[in-house]
XYZ file of N, CA and C in Angstrom:
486
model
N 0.855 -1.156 0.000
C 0.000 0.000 0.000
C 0.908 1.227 0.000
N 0.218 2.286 -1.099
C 1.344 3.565 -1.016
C 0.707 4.957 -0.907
N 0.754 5.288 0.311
C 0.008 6.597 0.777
C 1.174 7.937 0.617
N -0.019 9.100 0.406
C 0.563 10.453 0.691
C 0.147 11.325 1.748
N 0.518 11.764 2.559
C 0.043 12.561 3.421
C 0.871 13.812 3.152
N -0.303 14.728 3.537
C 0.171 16.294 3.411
C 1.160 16.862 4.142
N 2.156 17.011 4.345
C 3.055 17.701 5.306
C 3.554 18.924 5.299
N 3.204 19.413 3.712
C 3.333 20.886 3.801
C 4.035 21.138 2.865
N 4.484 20.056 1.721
C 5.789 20.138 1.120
C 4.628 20.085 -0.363
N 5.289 19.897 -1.320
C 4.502 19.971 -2.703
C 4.404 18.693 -2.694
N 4.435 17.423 -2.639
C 3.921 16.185 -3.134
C 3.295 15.534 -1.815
N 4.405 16.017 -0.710
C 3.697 15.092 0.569
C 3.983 14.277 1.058
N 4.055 13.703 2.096
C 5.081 12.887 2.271
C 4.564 11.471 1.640
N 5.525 10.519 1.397
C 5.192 8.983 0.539
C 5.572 8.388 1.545
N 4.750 6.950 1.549
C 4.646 6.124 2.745
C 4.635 4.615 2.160
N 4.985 3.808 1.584
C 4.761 2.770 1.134
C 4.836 1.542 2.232
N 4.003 0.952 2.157
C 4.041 -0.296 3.696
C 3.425 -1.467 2.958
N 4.678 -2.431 2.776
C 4.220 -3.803 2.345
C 3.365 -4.767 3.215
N 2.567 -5.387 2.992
C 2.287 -6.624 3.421
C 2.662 -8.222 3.726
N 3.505 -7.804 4.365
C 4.262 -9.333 5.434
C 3.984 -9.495 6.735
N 2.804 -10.502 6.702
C 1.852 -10.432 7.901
C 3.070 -11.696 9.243
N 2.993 -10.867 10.659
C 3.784 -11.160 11.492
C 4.626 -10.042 11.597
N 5.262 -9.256 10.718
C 6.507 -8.364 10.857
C 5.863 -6.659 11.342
N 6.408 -6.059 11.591
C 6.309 -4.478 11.735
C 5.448 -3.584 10.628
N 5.747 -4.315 9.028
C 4.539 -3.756 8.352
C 3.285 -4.324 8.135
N 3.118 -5.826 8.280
C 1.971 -6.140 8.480
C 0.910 -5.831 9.604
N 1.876 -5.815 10.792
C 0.892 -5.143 11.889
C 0.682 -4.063 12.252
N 1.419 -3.025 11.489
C 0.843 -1.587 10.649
C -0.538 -1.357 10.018
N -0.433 -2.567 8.848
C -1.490 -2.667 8.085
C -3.043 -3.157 8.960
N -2.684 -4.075 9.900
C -3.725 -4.505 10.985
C -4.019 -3.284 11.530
N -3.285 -2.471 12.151
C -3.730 -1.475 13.284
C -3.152 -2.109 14.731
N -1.929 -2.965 14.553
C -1.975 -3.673 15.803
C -0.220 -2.544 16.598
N 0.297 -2.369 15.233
C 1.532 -1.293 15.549
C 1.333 0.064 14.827
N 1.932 1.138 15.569
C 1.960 2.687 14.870
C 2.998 2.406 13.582
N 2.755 3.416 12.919
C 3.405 4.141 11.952
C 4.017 4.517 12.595
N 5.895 4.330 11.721
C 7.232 5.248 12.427
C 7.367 6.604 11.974
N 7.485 7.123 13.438
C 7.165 8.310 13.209
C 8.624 8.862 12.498
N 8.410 9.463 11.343
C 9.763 9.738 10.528
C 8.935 10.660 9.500
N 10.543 11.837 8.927
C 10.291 12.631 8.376
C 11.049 12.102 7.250
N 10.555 12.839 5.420
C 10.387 12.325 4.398
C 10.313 10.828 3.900
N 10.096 10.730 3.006
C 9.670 9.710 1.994
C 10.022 7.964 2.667
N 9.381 7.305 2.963
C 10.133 5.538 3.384
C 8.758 4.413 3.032
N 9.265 3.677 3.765
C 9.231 2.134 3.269
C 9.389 1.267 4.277
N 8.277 0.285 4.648
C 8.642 -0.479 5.526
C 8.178 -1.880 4.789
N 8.970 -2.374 4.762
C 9.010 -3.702 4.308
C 9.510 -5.216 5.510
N 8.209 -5.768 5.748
C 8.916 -6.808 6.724
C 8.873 -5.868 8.121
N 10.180 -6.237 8.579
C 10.983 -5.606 10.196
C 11.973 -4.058 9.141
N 11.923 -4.418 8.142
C 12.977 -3.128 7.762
C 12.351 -1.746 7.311
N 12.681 -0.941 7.621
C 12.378 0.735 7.378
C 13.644 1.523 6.822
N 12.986 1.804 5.378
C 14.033 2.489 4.342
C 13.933 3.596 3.943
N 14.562 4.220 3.952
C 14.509 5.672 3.734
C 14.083 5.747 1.865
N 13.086 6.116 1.360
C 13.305 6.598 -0.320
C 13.767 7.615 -0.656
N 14.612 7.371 -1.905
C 15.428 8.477 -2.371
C 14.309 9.800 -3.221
N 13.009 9.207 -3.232
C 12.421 10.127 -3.633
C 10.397 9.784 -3.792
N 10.207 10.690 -3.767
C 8.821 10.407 -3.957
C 8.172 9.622 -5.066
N 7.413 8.046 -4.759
C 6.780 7.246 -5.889
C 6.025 8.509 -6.745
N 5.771 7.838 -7.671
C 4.687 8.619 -8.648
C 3.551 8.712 -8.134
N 2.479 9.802 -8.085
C 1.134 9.826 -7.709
C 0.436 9.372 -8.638
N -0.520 8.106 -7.768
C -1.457 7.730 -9.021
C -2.302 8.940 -9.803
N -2.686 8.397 -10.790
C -3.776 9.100 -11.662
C -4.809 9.555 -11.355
N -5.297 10.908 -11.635
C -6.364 11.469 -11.217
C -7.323 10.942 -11.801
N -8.789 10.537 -11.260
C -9.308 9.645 -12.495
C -10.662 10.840 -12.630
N -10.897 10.721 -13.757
C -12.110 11.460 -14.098
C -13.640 11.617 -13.629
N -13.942 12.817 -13.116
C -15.143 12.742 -12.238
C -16.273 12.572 -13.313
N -17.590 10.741 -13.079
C -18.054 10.642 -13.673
C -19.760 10.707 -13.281
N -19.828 11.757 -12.111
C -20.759 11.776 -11.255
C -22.032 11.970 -12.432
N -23.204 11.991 -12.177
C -24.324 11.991 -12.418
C -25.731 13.111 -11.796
N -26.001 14.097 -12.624
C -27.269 15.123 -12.292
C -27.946 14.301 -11.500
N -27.653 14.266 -10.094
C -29.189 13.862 -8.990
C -30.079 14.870 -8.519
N -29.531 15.696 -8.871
C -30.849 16.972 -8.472
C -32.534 16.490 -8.412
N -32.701 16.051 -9.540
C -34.111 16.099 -9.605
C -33.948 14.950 -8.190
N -33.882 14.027 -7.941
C -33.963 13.098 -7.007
C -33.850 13.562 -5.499
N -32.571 14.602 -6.019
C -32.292 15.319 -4.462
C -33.537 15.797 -4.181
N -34.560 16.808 -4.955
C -35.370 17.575 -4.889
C -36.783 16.805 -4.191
N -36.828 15.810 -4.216
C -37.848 14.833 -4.224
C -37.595 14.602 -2.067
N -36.212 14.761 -2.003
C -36.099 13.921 -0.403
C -36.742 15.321 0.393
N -37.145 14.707 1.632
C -37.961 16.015 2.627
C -35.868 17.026 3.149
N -36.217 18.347 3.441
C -35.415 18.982 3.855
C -34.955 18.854 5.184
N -33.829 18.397 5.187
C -33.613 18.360 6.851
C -32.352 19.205 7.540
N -33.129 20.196 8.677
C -32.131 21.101 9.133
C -30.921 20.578 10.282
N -29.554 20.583 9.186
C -28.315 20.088 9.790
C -27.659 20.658 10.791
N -27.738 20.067 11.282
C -27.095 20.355 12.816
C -25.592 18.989 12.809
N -24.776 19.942 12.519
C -23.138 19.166 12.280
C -23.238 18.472 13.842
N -23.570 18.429 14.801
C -23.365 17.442 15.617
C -23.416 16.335 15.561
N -24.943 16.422 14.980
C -26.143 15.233 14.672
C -25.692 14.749 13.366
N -25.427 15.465 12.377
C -25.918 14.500 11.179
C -24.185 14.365 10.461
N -24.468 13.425 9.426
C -23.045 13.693 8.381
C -23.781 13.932 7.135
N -23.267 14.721 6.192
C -23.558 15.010 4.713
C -22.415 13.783 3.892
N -23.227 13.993 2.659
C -22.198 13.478 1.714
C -22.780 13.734 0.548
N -22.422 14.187 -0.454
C -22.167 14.536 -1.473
C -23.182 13.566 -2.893
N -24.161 12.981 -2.952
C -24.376 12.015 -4.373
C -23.686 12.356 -5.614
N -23.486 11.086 -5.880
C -22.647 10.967 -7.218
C -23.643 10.290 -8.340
N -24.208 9.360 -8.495
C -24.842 8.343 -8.753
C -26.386 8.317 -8.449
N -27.195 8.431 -9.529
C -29.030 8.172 -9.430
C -28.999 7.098 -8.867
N -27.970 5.639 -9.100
C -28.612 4.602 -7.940
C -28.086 4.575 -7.067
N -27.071 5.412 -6.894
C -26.464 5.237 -5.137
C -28.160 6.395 -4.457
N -28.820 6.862 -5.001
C -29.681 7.658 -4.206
C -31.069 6.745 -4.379
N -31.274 5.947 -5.543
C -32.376 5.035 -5.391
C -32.210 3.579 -4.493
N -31.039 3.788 -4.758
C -31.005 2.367 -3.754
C -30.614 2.571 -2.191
N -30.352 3.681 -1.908
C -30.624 4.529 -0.281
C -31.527 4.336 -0.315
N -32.582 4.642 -1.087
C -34.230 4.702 -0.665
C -34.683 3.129 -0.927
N -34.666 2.686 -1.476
C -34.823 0.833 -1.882
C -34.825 0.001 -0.457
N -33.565 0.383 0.314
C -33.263 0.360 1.425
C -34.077 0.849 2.049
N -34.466 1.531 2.641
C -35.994 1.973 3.502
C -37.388 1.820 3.732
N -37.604 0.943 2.516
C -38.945 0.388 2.019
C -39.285 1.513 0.743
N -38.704 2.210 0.625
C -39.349 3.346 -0.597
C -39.324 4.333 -0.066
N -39.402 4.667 0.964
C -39.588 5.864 1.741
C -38.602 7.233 2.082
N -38.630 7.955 2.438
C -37.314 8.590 3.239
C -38.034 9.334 4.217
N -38.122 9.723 5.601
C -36.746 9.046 5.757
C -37.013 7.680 5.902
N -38.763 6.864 6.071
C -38.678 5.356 6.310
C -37.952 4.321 7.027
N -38.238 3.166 6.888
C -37.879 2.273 8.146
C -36.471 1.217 7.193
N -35.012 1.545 8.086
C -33.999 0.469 7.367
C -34.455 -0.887 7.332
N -34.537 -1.671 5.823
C -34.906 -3.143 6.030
C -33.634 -3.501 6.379
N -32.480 -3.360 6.745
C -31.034 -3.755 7.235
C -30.559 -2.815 7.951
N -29.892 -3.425 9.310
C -29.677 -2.468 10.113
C -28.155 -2.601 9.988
N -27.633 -2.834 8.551
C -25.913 -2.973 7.967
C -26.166 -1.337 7.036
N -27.362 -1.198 6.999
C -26.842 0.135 5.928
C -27.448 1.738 6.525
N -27.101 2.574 6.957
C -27.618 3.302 7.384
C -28.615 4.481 6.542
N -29.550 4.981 7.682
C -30.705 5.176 7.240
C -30.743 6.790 6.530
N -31.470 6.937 5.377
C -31.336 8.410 4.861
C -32.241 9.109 5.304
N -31.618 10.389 6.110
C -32.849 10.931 6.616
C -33.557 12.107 5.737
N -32.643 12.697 4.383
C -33.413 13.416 3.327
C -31.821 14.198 2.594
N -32.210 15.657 2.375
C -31.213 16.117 1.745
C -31.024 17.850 2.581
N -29.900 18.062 2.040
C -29.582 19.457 3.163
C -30.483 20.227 2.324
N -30.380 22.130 2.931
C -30.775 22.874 2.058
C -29.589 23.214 0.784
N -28.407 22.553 0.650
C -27.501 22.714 -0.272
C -27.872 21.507 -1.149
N -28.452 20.825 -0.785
C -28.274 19.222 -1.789
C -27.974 18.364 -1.783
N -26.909 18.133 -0.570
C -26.185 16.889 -0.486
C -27.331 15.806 1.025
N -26.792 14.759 0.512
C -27.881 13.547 1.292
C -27.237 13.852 2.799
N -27.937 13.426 3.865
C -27.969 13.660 4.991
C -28.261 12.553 6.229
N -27.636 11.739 6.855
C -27.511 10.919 7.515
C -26.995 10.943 9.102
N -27.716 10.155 9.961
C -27.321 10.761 11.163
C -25.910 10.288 11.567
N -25.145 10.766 12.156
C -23.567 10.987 12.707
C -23.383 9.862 13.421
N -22.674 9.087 12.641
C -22.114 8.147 14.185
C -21.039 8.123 14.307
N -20.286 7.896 15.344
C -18.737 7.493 15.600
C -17.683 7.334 15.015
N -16.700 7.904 14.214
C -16.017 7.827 13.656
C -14.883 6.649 14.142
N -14.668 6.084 12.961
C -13.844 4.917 13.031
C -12.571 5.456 14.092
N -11.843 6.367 14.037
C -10.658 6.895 14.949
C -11.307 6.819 16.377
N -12.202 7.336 16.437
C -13.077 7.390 17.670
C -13.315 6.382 17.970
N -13.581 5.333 17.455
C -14.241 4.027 18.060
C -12.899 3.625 18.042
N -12.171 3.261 17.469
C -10.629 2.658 17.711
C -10.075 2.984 18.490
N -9.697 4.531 19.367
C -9.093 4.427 20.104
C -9.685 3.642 21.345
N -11.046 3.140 21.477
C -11.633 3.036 22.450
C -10.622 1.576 22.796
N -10.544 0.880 21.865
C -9.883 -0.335 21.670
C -8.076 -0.438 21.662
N -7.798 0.227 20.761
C -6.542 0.508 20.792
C -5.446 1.455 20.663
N -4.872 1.201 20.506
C -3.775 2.907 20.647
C -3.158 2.940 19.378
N -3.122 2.404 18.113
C -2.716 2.308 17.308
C -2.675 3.368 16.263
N -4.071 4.182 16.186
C -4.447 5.329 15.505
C -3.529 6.603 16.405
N -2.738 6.303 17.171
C -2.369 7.739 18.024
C -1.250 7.992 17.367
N -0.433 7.702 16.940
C 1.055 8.022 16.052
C 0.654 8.404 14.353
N -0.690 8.423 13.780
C -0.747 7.984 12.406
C -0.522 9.678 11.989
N 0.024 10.379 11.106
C -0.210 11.762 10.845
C -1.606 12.277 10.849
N -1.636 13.681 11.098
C -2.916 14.029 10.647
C -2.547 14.646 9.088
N -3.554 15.018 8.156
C -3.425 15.444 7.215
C -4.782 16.100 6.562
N -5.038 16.907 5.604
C -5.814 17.007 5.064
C -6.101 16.225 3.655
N -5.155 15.595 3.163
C -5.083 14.915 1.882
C -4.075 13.545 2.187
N -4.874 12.731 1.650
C -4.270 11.428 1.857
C -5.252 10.513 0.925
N -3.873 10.074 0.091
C -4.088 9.143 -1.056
C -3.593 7.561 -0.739
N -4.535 6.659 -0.986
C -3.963 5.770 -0.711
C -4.243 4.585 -2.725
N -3.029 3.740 -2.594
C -3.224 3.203 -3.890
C -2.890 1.608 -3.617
N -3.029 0.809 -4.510
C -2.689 -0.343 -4.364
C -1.152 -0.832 -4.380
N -0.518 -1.993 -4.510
C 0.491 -1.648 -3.883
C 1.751 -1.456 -4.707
């Protein structure tokens, strides 16, 4: 896996962490060990941590192939967001927004027939779909482990295959 995180520099820092399950980068990849905390570009492979002589290539930007949901947006009841309570997100896709609702019995905000997919409660006054807030994965992890406490913060972070 080959991540970028923002550090302030023009590309960012590069992070590449193989998969060799038992060693220092596999239990990286688990969440069971931190990320070494180190400045520019490396590599952990196995038990070993290598410095790169330079930043991998950034994958490809791929082309945004989103889809006019407006009319659909227009259709869900308005619900006033309160950033505590809810999360937004953005639709891309007429069936990522019909099959939110498919999921509910037809309805919105309606009753989840699966309590694996969470429930849509309508659309903001900007447009984007609207769902109530739960726990963020960092949040629930630390509850468990300490593993997320060393990881950078960043505003941009790319991750690619390996």
């Amino acid at each position: 896996m080959t991540c970028w995180y923002d550090d302030g520099t023009k590309h960012g820092q590069c992070v590449r962490i193989f998969d060799v399950p038992g060693t220092l980068s596999g239990d990286i990849l688990r969440l069971h060990r931190n990320l070494p905390a180190m400045s520019g570009h490396f590599e952990v492979d196995g038990d070993d941590i290598r410095p790169l002589n330079c930043c991998l290539k950034l994958p490809e930007v791929l082309e945004d192939d989103s889809e006019d949901v407006s009319e659909l947006i227009s259709k869900l009841p308005l619900v006033s967001v309160n950033p505590a309570k809810h999360f937004l997100k953005t639709a891309k896709y007429r069936s990522e927004v019909e099959n939110l609702i498919k999921c509910q019995g037809g309805s919105v905000p309606g009753h989840p027939l699966s309590p694996n997919v969470i429930q849509l409660l309508g659309a903001s006054s900007d447009g984007q779909l609207v769902f109530e807030k739960l726990s963020s994965c960092a949040r629930t992890l630390a509850h468990f482990s300490s593993s997320t406490s060393s990881f950078p913060t960043s505003t941009r972070f790319r991750k690619t295959g390996r």
